[in-house]
Amino acid sequence: MSAQTPSAAGAFRTAVVPAAGLGTRFLPTTKAVPKELLPVVDTPGIELVAAEAAEAGAQRLLIVTSPGKDSVADYFRPDEELVATLRKRGKDELAERVGRAPGLLEVDSVYQHEPKGLGHAVAQAGPALGDDEQAVAVLLPDDLVFGPDGDDAGVLARMAQVRTEHGGTVLCAFDVPREQISAYGVFDVTGTDDADVKRVHGMVEKPEPDQAPSTFAAAGRYLLDRAVFEALERIGPGAGGELQLTDAIALLIDEGHPVHVVVHRGGRHDLGNPAGYVRAYVDHMLAHPEYGASLRGWLNDRLKD
Ligand code: G1P
C-alpha cells in the first residue's frame, strides 16, 4: 500500500463510516449487537468496509457512532492475549484473521448524539479532520460493493483518480431498475469521454420513480471535497425530515462545484435489511473454501423441494 499525502489532488487519508443507527430492521438482535458487527460468515460487515477503505489508501477509519455502540470501534482494538492463545494452540491462520482488523488502519470514533440523518452524521466528522485534509471518503457500511468475482472492485481508488482529473467531489453510481429508485439518492447526469464517468448536474434524495432524473443511484461510496462540511451547515431537513448528505451535494452542484460519478459495473449487497444481508452471507459462504461446496449442494437440494 502506497502512503498517500492528503495534499495530492485525489488522495484522502480518512474514511468516515456512519454507524450510529439503531438497526431497527434487525431488532431485537440489535438491542445488544450493533448491526455493523453482524457477521458475514465470520467477518463483521464493518471489517469488510474497513478493508476496502485501507485497500484504496485510507490510513484512518473515523466511525461516527452513538452512545451505547462503542463495541463497533472496540472491535478494531488488538487482542494480544487471544492472538497468543490461538498461536499456542497452533491456530496460526485464525490468529492472523483475528489480528487483521486492528492492523488495517488507525481507528477513531466520534458520536452522533441525535439521529438526524446521514448529512448530520457526516457533519460530525468535520471537526475530527486534519487541517491538511482536502477530501474525505465516506463509506456506508450497509453497502458492500465488489467486482465481478466478488473481489474488491477498486471503486474508491477509481474515484480518487477521477478527483485528480476533475477536482471536486466524486461519488459512486449504479444503475437500478426505475421501480426501485425511490430508495436512493439519484443523479442527473451527462456523459464524459469515459463511459464509466459522468458529470452530475443535480442530485435528489428518494424521488418518486416518475420524478427521478435518471436510474443512476448513489451506492454508498463518496469522495467528498472538504467544502461539503460548510454546505452541510446550510441545509435544512429534507427527505424523511432528515438532514440529507444528498442535499448538501446538490447545494454544492448548484453553486458550481464539480461533482462526478464513477459508474460501478460490479455487484452490490445491501446489508441494511435481512433480505440483502442473507444474500451477502450466502454469496460469501458459497465462495468459502471450507463451507462453499456443501452449502451449494444443500441449496440445490433445498430448492428442488
Ligand atoms: C443512503 C443515502 C442514499 C443512498 C443510499 C445507498 O440512504 O441517503 O442517497 O443512495 O444510502 O445505500 P439510506 O439507505 O440510508 O436510506
Short mmCIF file of N, CA and C in Angstrom, two decimals, residues 39-196:
data_model
loop_
_atom_site.label_atom_id
_atom_site.label_comp_id
_atom_site.label_asym_id
_atom_site.label_seq_id
_atom_site.Cartn_x
_atom_site.Cartn_y
_atom_site.Cartn_z
N PRO A 39 -22.14 -10.74 11.56
CA PRO A 39 -21.13 -11.39 10.71
C PRO A 39 -21.63 -11.70 9.31
N VAL A 40 -20.75 -11.49 8.34
CA VAL A 40 -20.96 -12.05 7.01
C VAL A 40 -20.05 -13.28 7.01
N VAL A 41 -20.63 -14.43 7.26
CA VAL A 41 -19.96 -15.69 7.61
C VAL A 41 -19.22 -15.50 8.94
N ASP A 42 -17.96 -15.07 8.91
CA ASP A 42 -17.24 -14.91 10.18
C ASP A 42 -16.68 -13.51 10.38
N THR A 43 -16.96 -12.62 9.43
CA THR A 43 -16.34 -11.30 9.47
C THR A 43 -17.41 -10.21 9.54
N PRO A 44 -17.36 -9.33 10.53
CA PRO A 44 -18.36 -8.26 10.59
C PRO A 44 -18.33 -7.38 9.35
N GLY A 45 -19.52 -6.95 8.93
CA GLY A 45 -19.62 -6.09 7.75
C GLY A 45 -18.66 -4.92 7.81
N ILE A 46 -18.49 -4.34 8.99
CA ILE A 46 -17.64 -3.13 9.07
C ILE A 46 -16.17 -3.45 8.79
N GLU A 47 -15.75 -4.68 9.06
CA GLU A 47 -14.36 -5.03 8.71
C GLU A 47 -14.19 -5.11 7.19
N LEU A 48 -15.23 -5.61 6.51
CA LEU A 48 -15.14 -5.67 5.04
C LEU A 48 -15.01 -4.26 4.45
N VAL A 49 -15.77 -3.33 5.03
CA VAL A 49 -15.74 -1.94 4.57
C VAL A 49 -14.40 -1.29 4.92
N ALA A 50 -13.90 -1.57 6.12
CA ALA A 50 -12.60 -1.01 6.53
C ALA A 50 -11.48 -1.53 5.63
N ALA A 51 -11.56 -2.80 5.25
CA ALA A 51 -10.54 -3.39 4.37
C ALA A 51 -10.59 -2.72 3.00
N GLU A 52 -11.80 -2.45 2.53
CA GLU A 52 -11.95 -1.76 1.24
C GLU A 52 -11.32 -0.36 1.30
N ALA A 53 -11.57 0.34 2.40
CA ALA A 53 -11.02 1.69 2.56
C ALA A 53 -9.49 1.64 2.61
N ALA A 54 -8.95 0.69 3.37
CA ALA A 54 -7.50 0.57 3.51
C ALA A 54 -6.87 0.25 2.15
N GLU A 55 -7.50 -0.64 1.42
CA GLU A 55 -7.00 -1.03 0.09
C GLU A 55 -6.92 0.19 -0.84
N ALA A 56 -7.88 1.11 -0.68
CA ALA A 56 -7.90 2.31 -1.53
C ALA A 56 -6.95 3.40 -1.02
N GLY A 57 -6.25 3.13 0.08
CA GLY A 57 -5.24 4.08 0.55
C GLY A 57 -5.60 4.84 1.82
N ALA A 58 -6.79 4.60 2.38
CA ALA A 58 -7.14 5.30 3.62
C ALA A 58 -6.19 4.86 4.73
N GLN A 59 -5.83 5.82 5.59
CA GLN A 59 -4.95 5.49 6.71
C GLN A 59 -5.70 5.51 8.03
N ARG A 60 -6.90 6.06 7.99
CA ARG A 60 -7.63 6.23 9.23
C ARG A 60 -9.11 5.99 8.99
N LEU A 61 -9.73 5.23 9.89
CA LEU A 61 -11.17 5.00 9.83
C LEU A 61 -11.79 5.82 10.94
N LEU A 62 -12.73 6.67 10.59
CA LEU A 62 -13.40 7.50 11.58
C LEU A 62 -14.85 7.04 11.66
N ILE A 63 -15.17 6.36 12.74
CA ILE A 63 -16.51 5.78 12.88
C ILE A 63 -17.40 6.79 13.58
N VAL A 64 -18.51 7.12 12.95
CA VAL A 64 -19.49 8.00 13.59
C VAL A 64 -20.50 7.08 14.26
N THR A 65 -20.47 7.08 15.58
CA THR A 65 -21.30 6.12 16.29
C THR A 65 -22.16 6.84 17.32
N SER A 66 -22.94 6.08 18.08
CA SER A 66 -23.80 6.71 19.08
C SER A 66 -23.50 6.08 20.44
N PRO A 67 -23.81 6.80 21.52
CA PRO A 67 -23.55 6.24 22.85
C PRO A 67 -24.23 4.87 22.95
N GLY A 68 -23.51 3.89 23.50
CA GLY A 68 -24.06 2.54 23.60
C GLY A 68 -23.57 1.63 22.48
N LYS A 69 -22.93 2.22 21.46
CA LYS A 69 -22.44 1.39 20.35
C LYS A 69 -20.90 1.41 20.29
N ASP A 70 -20.26 1.58 21.44
CA ASP A 70 -18.79 1.67 21.45
C ASP A 70 -18.13 0.37 20.98
N SER A 71 -18.88 -0.73 21.06
CA SER A 71 -18.28 -2.01 20.64
C SER A 71 -17.88 -2.00 19.17
N VAL A 72 -18.48 -1.10 18.36
CA VAL A 72 -18.10 -1.05 16.94
C VAL A 72 -16.62 -0.64 16.81
N ALA A 73 -16.22 0.42 17.52
CA ALA A 73 -14.81 0.84 17.47
C ALA A 73 -13.94 -0.13 18.26
N ASP A 74 -14.48 -0.67 19.37
CA ASP A 74 -13.70 -1.63 20.18
C ASP A 74 -13.28 -2.85 19.36
N TYR A 75 -14.12 -3.20 18.40
CA TYR A 75 -13.81 -4.38 17.58
C TYR A 75 -12.43 -4.26 16.92
N PHE A 76 -11.99 -3.03 16.67
CA PHE A 76 -10.71 -2.80 15.98
C PHE A 76 -9.53 -2.75 16.93
N ARG A 77 -9.79 -2.93 18.24
CA ARG A 77 -8.66 -2.94 19.20
C ARG A 77 -7.92 -4.28 19.12
N PRO A 78 -6.60 -4.26 19.21
CA PRO A 78 -5.86 -5.53 19.22
C PRO A 78 -6.21 -6.36 20.46
N ASP A 79 -6.28 -7.67 20.31
CA ASP A 79 -6.48 -8.56 21.46
C ASP A 79 -5.28 -9.51 21.49
N GLU A 80 -4.20 -9.02 22.12
CA GLU A 80 -2.94 -9.78 22.05
C GLU A 80 -3.05 -11.11 22.78
N GLU A 81 -3.82 -11.14 23.86
CA GLU A 81 -3.96 -12.38 24.63
C GLU A 81 -4.63 -13.47 23.78
N LEU A 82 -5.70 -13.07 23.10
CA LEU A 82 -6.41 -14.04 22.24
C LEU A 82 -5.49 -14.53 21.12
N VAL A 83 -4.76 -13.61 20.51
CA VAL A 83 -3.87 -13.99 19.41
C VAL A 83 -2.80 -14.96 19.93
N ALA A 84 -2.25 -14.65 21.13
CA ALA A 84 -1.20 -15.52 21.70
C ALA A 84 -1.77 -16.92 22.00
N THR A 85 -2.99 -16.96 22.54
CA THR A 85 -3.62 -18.25 22.85
C THR A 85 -3.81 -19.07 21.58
N LEU A 86 -4.29 -18.41 20.54
CA LEU A 86 -4.52 -19.13 19.27
C LEU A 86 -3.21 -19.66 18.72
N ARG A 87 -2.15 -18.84 18.81
CA ARG A 87 -0.84 -19.28 18.28
C ARG A 87 -0.32 -20.47 19.08
N LYS A 88 -0.50 -20.41 20.41
CA LYS A 88 -0.04 -21.52 21.27
C LYS A 88 -0.74 -22.82 20.89
N ARG A 89 -2.00 -22.69 20.45
CA ARG A 89 -2.76 -23.88 20.06
C ARG A 89 -2.53 -24.27 18.60
N GLY A 90 -1.59 -23.57 17.94
CA GLY A 90 -1.28 -23.91 16.55
C GLY A 90 -2.28 -23.36 15.56
N LYS A 91 -3.16 -22.49 16.01
CA LYS A 91 -4.18 -21.95 15.09
C LYS A 91 -3.67 -20.63 14.50
N ASP A 92 -2.60 -20.74 13.72
CA ASP A 92 -1.95 -19.53 13.20
C ASP A 92 -2.83 -18.76 12.22
N GLU A 93 -3.54 -19.51 11.41
CA GLU A 93 -4.37 -18.84 10.39
C GLU A 93 -5.47 -18.03 11.07
N LEU A 94 -6.07 -18.61 12.09
CA LEU A 94 -7.11 -17.91 12.83
C LEU A 94 -6.53 -16.68 13.56
N ALA A 95 -5.32 -16.85 14.10
CA ALA A 95 -4.65 -15.72 14.76
C ALA A 95 -4.45 -14.57 13.78
N GLU A 96 -4.07 -14.93 12.55
CA GLU A 96 -3.91 -13.89 11.51
C GLU A 96 -5.22 -13.15 11.28
N ARG A 97 -6.30 -13.92 11.21
CA ARG A 97 -7.60 -13.30 10.91
C ARG A 97 -8.06 -12.42 12.06
N VAL A 98 -7.78 -12.86 13.29
CA VAL A 98 -8.15 -12.04 14.45
C VAL A 98 -7.35 -10.73 14.46
N GLY A 99 -6.11 -10.80 13.99
CA GLY A 99 -5.25 -9.62 14.01
C GLY A 99 -5.46 -8.70 12.82
N ARG A 100 -6.27 -9.13 11.85
CA ARG A 100 -6.38 -8.33 10.63
C ARG A 100 -7.03 -6.97 10.87
N ALA A 101 -8.20 -6.95 11.51
CA ALA A 101 -8.95 -5.68 11.67
C ALA A 101 -8.10 -4.61 12.36
N PRO A 102 -7.45 -4.93 13.50
CA PRO A 102 -6.66 -3.90 14.17
C PRO A 102 -5.48 -3.41 13.33
N GLY A 103 -5.03 -4.24 12.38
CA GLY A 103 -3.86 -3.87 11.59
C GLY A 103 -4.19 -3.10 10.33
N LEU A 104 -5.48 -2.97 10.00
CA LEU A 104 -5.85 -2.37 8.71
C LEU A 104 -5.52 -0.88 8.64
N LEU A 105 -5.99 -0.15 9.63
CA LEU A 105 -5.76 1.30 9.68
C LEU A 105 -5.99 1.79 11.11
N GLU A 106 -5.66 3.02 11.32
CA GLU A 106 -5.89 3.66 12.62
C GLU A 106 -7.40 3.89 12.76
N VAL A 107 -7.96 3.66 13.94
CA VAL A 107 -9.41 3.80 14.10
C VAL A 107 -9.74 4.80 15.21
N ASP A 108 -10.60 5.74 14.88
CA ASP A 108 -11.11 6.71 15.85
C ASP A 108 -12.62 6.73 15.74
N SER A 109 -13.26 7.31 16.77
CA SER A 109 -14.71 7.45 16.65
C SER A 109 -15.17 8.80 17.18
N VAL A 110 -16.29 9.25 16.65
CA VAL A 110 -16.96 10.44 17.16
C VAL A 110 -18.43 10.07 17.34
N TYR A 111 -19.12 10.80 18.21
CA TYR A 111 -20.53 10.50 18.45
C TYR A 111 -21.46 11.36 17.61
N GLN A 112 -22.52 10.75 17.18
CA GLN A 112 -23.69 11.50 16.70
C GLN A 112 -24.73 11.31 17.80
N HIS A 113 -25.05 12.38 18.50
CA HIS A 113 -25.91 12.23 19.67
C HIS A 113 -27.38 12.13 19.33
N GLU A 114 -27.76 12.67 18.17
CA GLU A 114 -29.18 12.60 17.80
C GLU A 114 -29.30 12.01 16.40
N PRO A 115 -30.30 11.15 16.17
CA PRO A 115 -30.44 10.54 14.85
C PRO A 115 -31.09 11.50 13.85
N LYS A 116 -30.31 12.43 13.33
CA LYS A 116 -30.88 13.46 12.46
C LYS A 116 -30.56 13.24 10.98
N GLY A 117 -30.08 12.05 10.64
CA GLY A 117 -29.87 11.75 9.23
C GLY A 117 -28.40 11.64 8.84
N LEU A 118 -28.19 11.14 7.62
CA LEU A 118 -26.83 10.88 7.13
C LEU A 118 -26.00 12.17 7.02
N GLY A 119 -26.63 13.25 6.59
CA GLY A 119 -25.89 14.52 6.48
C GLY A 119 -25.38 14.97 7.84
N HIS A 120 -26.23 14.83 8.83
CA HIS A 120 -25.86 15.20 10.20
C HIS A 120 -24.73 14.28 10.71
N ALA A 121 -24.82 12.99 10.39
CA ALA A 121 -23.77 12.05 10.81
C ALA A 121 -22.42 12.44 10.21
N VAL A 122 -22.41 12.72 8.91
CA VAL A 122 -21.15 13.07 8.24
C VAL A 122 -20.60 14.39 8.80
N ALA A 123 -21.50 15.32 9.11
CA ALA A 123 -21.06 16.62 9.65
C ALA A 123 -20.26 16.44 10.95
N GLN A 124 -20.58 15.39 11.72
CA GLN A 124 -19.86 15.17 12.99
C GLN A 124 -18.38 14.87 12.77
N ALA A 125 -18.05 14.40 11.54
CA ALA A 125 -16.65 14.04 11.24
C ALA A 125 -15.80 15.27 10.97
N GLY A 126 -16.42 16.36 10.55
CA GLY A 126 -15.67 17.55 10.12
C GLY A 126 -14.60 18.00 11.12
N PRO A 127 -14.99 18.24 12.38
CA PRO A 127 -14.00 18.75 13.35
C PRO A 127 -12.88 17.76 13.65
N ALA A 128 -13.05 16.49 13.28
CA ALA A 128 -12.02 15.49 13.58
C ALA A 128 -11.01 15.33 12.43
N LEU A 129 -11.16 16.13 11.39
CA LEU A 129 -10.22 16.04 10.26
C LEU A 129 -9.03 16.96 10.47
N GLY A 130 -7.90 16.58 9.92
CA GLY A 130 -6.72 17.44 9.97
C GLY A 130 -6.90 18.63 9.03
N ASP A 131 -6.22 19.73 9.34
CA ASP A 131 -6.34 20.95 8.51
C ASP A 131 -5.89 20.71 7.07
N ASP A 132 -4.99 19.73 6.90
CA ASP A 132 -4.45 19.50 5.55
C ASP A 132 -5.31 18.55 4.72
N GLU A 133 -6.39 18.03 5.28
CA GLU A 133 -7.20 17.05 4.54
C GLU A 133 -8.22 17.78 3.67
N GLN A 134 -7.98 17.77 2.39
CA GLN A 134 -8.86 18.50 1.46
C GLN A 134 -10.04 17.66 1.00
N ALA A 135 -9.96 16.35 1.23
CA ALA A 135 -11.06 15.46 0.82
C ALA A 135 -11.19 14.35 1.85
N VAL A 136 -12.39 13.79 1.91
CA VAL A 136 -12.62 12.69 2.85
C VAL A 136 -13.49 11.66 2.14
N ALA A 137 -13.21 10.38 2.41
CA ALA A 137 -14.07 9.33 1.85
C ALA A 137 -15.16 9.02 2.86
N VAL A 138 -16.33 8.70 2.37
CA VAL A 138 -17.41 8.21 3.24
C VAL A 138 -17.85 6.87 2.67
N LEU A 139 -17.90 5.87 3.54
CA LEU A 139 -18.37 4.54 3.12
C LEU A 139 -19.54 4.15 4.01
N LEU A 140 -20.70 3.92 3.40
CA LEU A 140 -21.85 3.48 4.19
C LEU A 140 -21.71 1.98 4.43
N PRO A 141 -21.70 1.56 5.70
CA PRO A 141 -21.40 0.16 5.97
C PRO A 141 -22.52 -0.80 5.58
N ASP A 142 -23.70 -0.26 5.25
CA ASP A 142 -24.76 -1.14 4.74
C ASP A 142 -24.47 -1.62 3.33
N ASP A 143 -23.67 -0.84 2.60
CA ASP A 143 -23.42 -1.15 1.19
C ASP A 143 -22.12 -1.91 1.03
N LEU A 144 -22.21 -3.10 0.44
CA LEU A 144 -20.98 -3.78 0.03
C LEU A 144 -20.90 -3.69 -1.48
N VAL A 145 -19.81 -3.14 -2.00
CA VAL A 145 -19.62 -3.10 -3.45
C VAL A 145 -18.44 -4.01 -3.78
N PHE A 146 -18.56 -4.75 -4.85
CA PHE A 146 -17.49 -5.70 -5.17
C PHE A 146 -17.42 -5.90 -6.68
N GLY A 147 -16.28 -6.46 -7.11
CA GLY A 147 -16.04 -6.68 -8.52
C GLY A 147 -16.73 -7.94 -9.02
N PRO A 148 -16.54 -8.25 -10.29
CA PRO A 148 -17.25 -9.38 -10.91
C PRO A 148 -17.01 -10.71 -10.20
N ASP A 149 -15.84 -10.90 -9.60
CA ASP A 149 -15.55 -12.19 -8.94
C ASP A 149 -15.74 -12.11 -7.42
N GLY A 150 -16.46 -11.12 -6.96
CA GLY A 150 -16.65 -10.98 -5.52
C GLY A 150 -15.45 -10.32 -4.85
N ASP A 151 -14.49 -9.88 -5.66
CA ASP A 151 -13.28 -9.26 -5.11
C ASP A 151 -13.50 -7.75 -4.92
N ASP A 152 -12.50 -7.11 -4.36
CA ASP A 152 -12.57 -5.65 -4.18
C ASP A 152 -12.68 -4.99 -5.56
N ALA A 153 -13.73 -4.19 -5.72
CA ALA A 153 -13.98 -3.59 -7.04
C ALA A 153 -13.01 -2.46 -7.34
N GLY A 154 -12.33 -1.96 -6.32
CA GLY A 154 -11.39 -0.86 -6.54
C GLY A 154 -12.08 0.45 -6.88
N VAL A 155 -13.37 0.55 -6.53
CA VAL A 155 -14.12 1.72 -6.99
C VAL A 155 -13.65 3.00 -6.30
N LEU A 156 -13.24 2.91 -5.04
CA LEU A 156 -12.77 4.11 -4.33
C LEU A 156 -11.48 4.64 -4.94
N ALA A 157 -10.59 3.73 -5.30
CA ALA A 157 -9.34 4.16 -5.92
C ALA A 157 -9.63 4.84 -7.25
N ARG A 158 -10.59 4.28 -7.99
CA ARG A 158 -11.00 4.87 -9.26
C ARG A 158 -11.59 6.27 -9.03
N MET A 159 -12.38 6.41 -7.96
CA MET A 159 -12.97 7.71 -7.63
C MET A 159 -11.87 8.73 -7.32
N ALA A 160 -10.81 8.26 -6.64
CA ALA A 160 -9.70 9.17 -6.33
C ALA A 160 -9.02 9.65 -7.61
N GLN A 161 -8.89 8.73 -8.60
CA GLN A 161 -8.30 9.14 -9.90
C GLN A 161 -9.16 10.21 -10.57
N VAL A 162 -10.48 10.01 -10.48
CA VAL A 162 -11.39 10.97 -11.13
C VAL A 162 -11.31 12.32 -10.43
N ARG A 163 -11.11 12.33 -9.12
CA ARG A 163 -10.95 13.62 -8.42
C ARG A 163 -9.63 14.30 -8.86
N THR A 164 -8.60 13.48 -9.05
CA THR A 164 -7.34 14.06 -9.52
C THR A 164 -7.55 14.74 -10.87
N GLU A 165 -8.35 14.09 -11.71
CA GLU A 165 -8.57 14.61 -13.07
C GLU A 165 -9.52 15.81 -13.10
N HIS A 166 -10.64 15.70 -12.38
CA HIS A 166 -11.69 16.72 -12.49
C HIS A 166 -11.82 17.62 -11.28
N GLY A 167 -11.18 17.27 -10.18
CA GLY A 167 -11.34 18.04 -8.94
C GLY A 167 -12.70 17.79 -8.31
N GLY A 168 -13.00 18.52 -7.26
CA GLY A 168 -14.34 18.49 -6.67
C GLY A 168 -14.66 17.19 -5.94
N THR A 169 -15.90 16.78 -6.09
CA THR A 169 -16.46 15.65 -5.36
C THR A 169 -16.78 14.52 -6.33
N VAL A 170 -16.52 13.28 -5.90
CA VAL A 170 -16.77 12.12 -6.77
C VAL A 170 -17.56 11.08 -5.99
N LEU A 171 -18.60 10.57 -6.61
CA LEU A 171 -19.45 9.57 -5.96
C LEU A 171 -19.48 8.31 -6.81
N CYS A 172 -20.08 7.29 -6.24
CA CYS A 172 -20.21 6.02 -6.95
C CYS A 172 -21.69 5.83 -7.30
N ALA A 173 -21.95 5.51 -8.57
CA ALA A 173 -23.33 5.31 -9.01
C ALA A 173 -23.51 3.88 -9.51
N PHE A 174 -24.69 3.37 -9.35
CA PHE A 174 -25.01 2.12 -10.04
C PHE A 174 -26.42 2.25 -10.61
N ASP A 175 -26.64 1.51 -11.68
CA ASP A 175 -27.89 1.63 -12.42
C ASP A 175 -28.91 0.68 -11.78
N VAL A 176 -30.03 1.23 -11.34
CA VAL A 176 -31.05 0.37 -10.70
C VAL A 176 -32.35 0.42 -11.49
N PRO A 177 -33.18 -0.63 -11.40
CA PRO A 177 -34.48 -0.58 -12.07
C PRO A 177 -35.30 0.61 -11.54
N ARG A 178 -36.00 1.30 -12.44
CA ARG A 178 -36.70 2.52 -12.06
C ARG A 178 -37.68 2.29 -10.90
N GLU A 179 -38.29 1.12 -10.83
CA GLU A 179 -39.28 0.91 -9.76
C GLU A 179 -38.64 0.84 -8.37
N GLN A 180 -37.30 0.67 -8.34
CA GLN A 180 -36.62 0.63 -7.03
C GLN A 180 -35.93 1.96 -6.67
N ILE A 181 -36.05 2.93 -7.56
CA ILE A 181 -35.19 4.12 -7.46
C ILE A 181 -35.49 4.97 -6.22
N SER A 182 -36.72 4.89 -5.70
CA SER A 182 -37.06 5.81 -4.60
C SER A 182 -36.45 5.39 -3.26
N ALA A 183 -35.60 4.36 -3.26
CA ALA A 183 -34.85 4.02 -2.04
C ALA A 183 -33.51 4.75 -1.99
N TYR A 184 -33.20 5.55 -3.03
CA TYR A 184 -31.83 6.04 -3.18
C TYR A 184 -31.74 7.55 -3.43
N GLY A 185 -30.49 8.04 -3.33
CA GLY A 185 -30.15 9.34 -3.88
C GLY A 185 -29.92 9.14 -5.37
N VAL A 186 -30.48 10.03 -6.20
CA VAL A 186 -30.46 9.79 -7.65
C VAL A 186 -29.80 10.98 -8.36
N PHE A 187 -29.01 10.65 -9.39
CA PHE A 187 -28.21 11.67 -10.10
C PHE A 187 -28.84 12.10 -11.41
N ASP A 188 -28.71 13.39 -11.70
CA ASP A 188 -28.99 13.92 -13.02
C ASP A 188 -27.62 14.05 -13.69
N VAL A 189 -27.39 13.27 -14.76
CA VAL A 189 -26.02 13.18 -15.31
C VAL A 189 -25.97 13.44 -16.80
N THR A 190 -24.76 13.81 -17.28
CA THR A 190 -24.44 13.73 -18.70
C THR A 190 -23.11 12.99 -18.82
N GLY A 191 -22.87 12.43 -20.01
CA GLY A 191 -21.67 11.62 -20.21
C GLY A 191 -20.40 12.45 -20.30
N THR A 192 -19.27 11.76 -20.13
CA THR A 192 -17.96 12.36 -20.39
C THR A 192 -17.28 11.46 -21.44
N ASP A 193 -16.03 11.73 -21.74
CA ASP A 193 -15.30 10.89 -22.70
C ASP A 193 -15.15 9.46 -22.20
N ASP A 194 -15.22 9.30 -20.90
CA ASP A 194 -15.07 7.97 -20.30
C ASP A 194 -16.47 7.42 -19.99
N ALA A 195 -16.80 6.25 -20.56
CA ALA A 195 -18.16 5.69 -20.41
C ALA A 195 -18.52 5.44 -18.95
N ASP A 196 -17.51 5.25 -18.09
CA ASP A 196 -17.80 4.96 -16.68
C ASP A 196 -17.78 6.19 -15.79
#
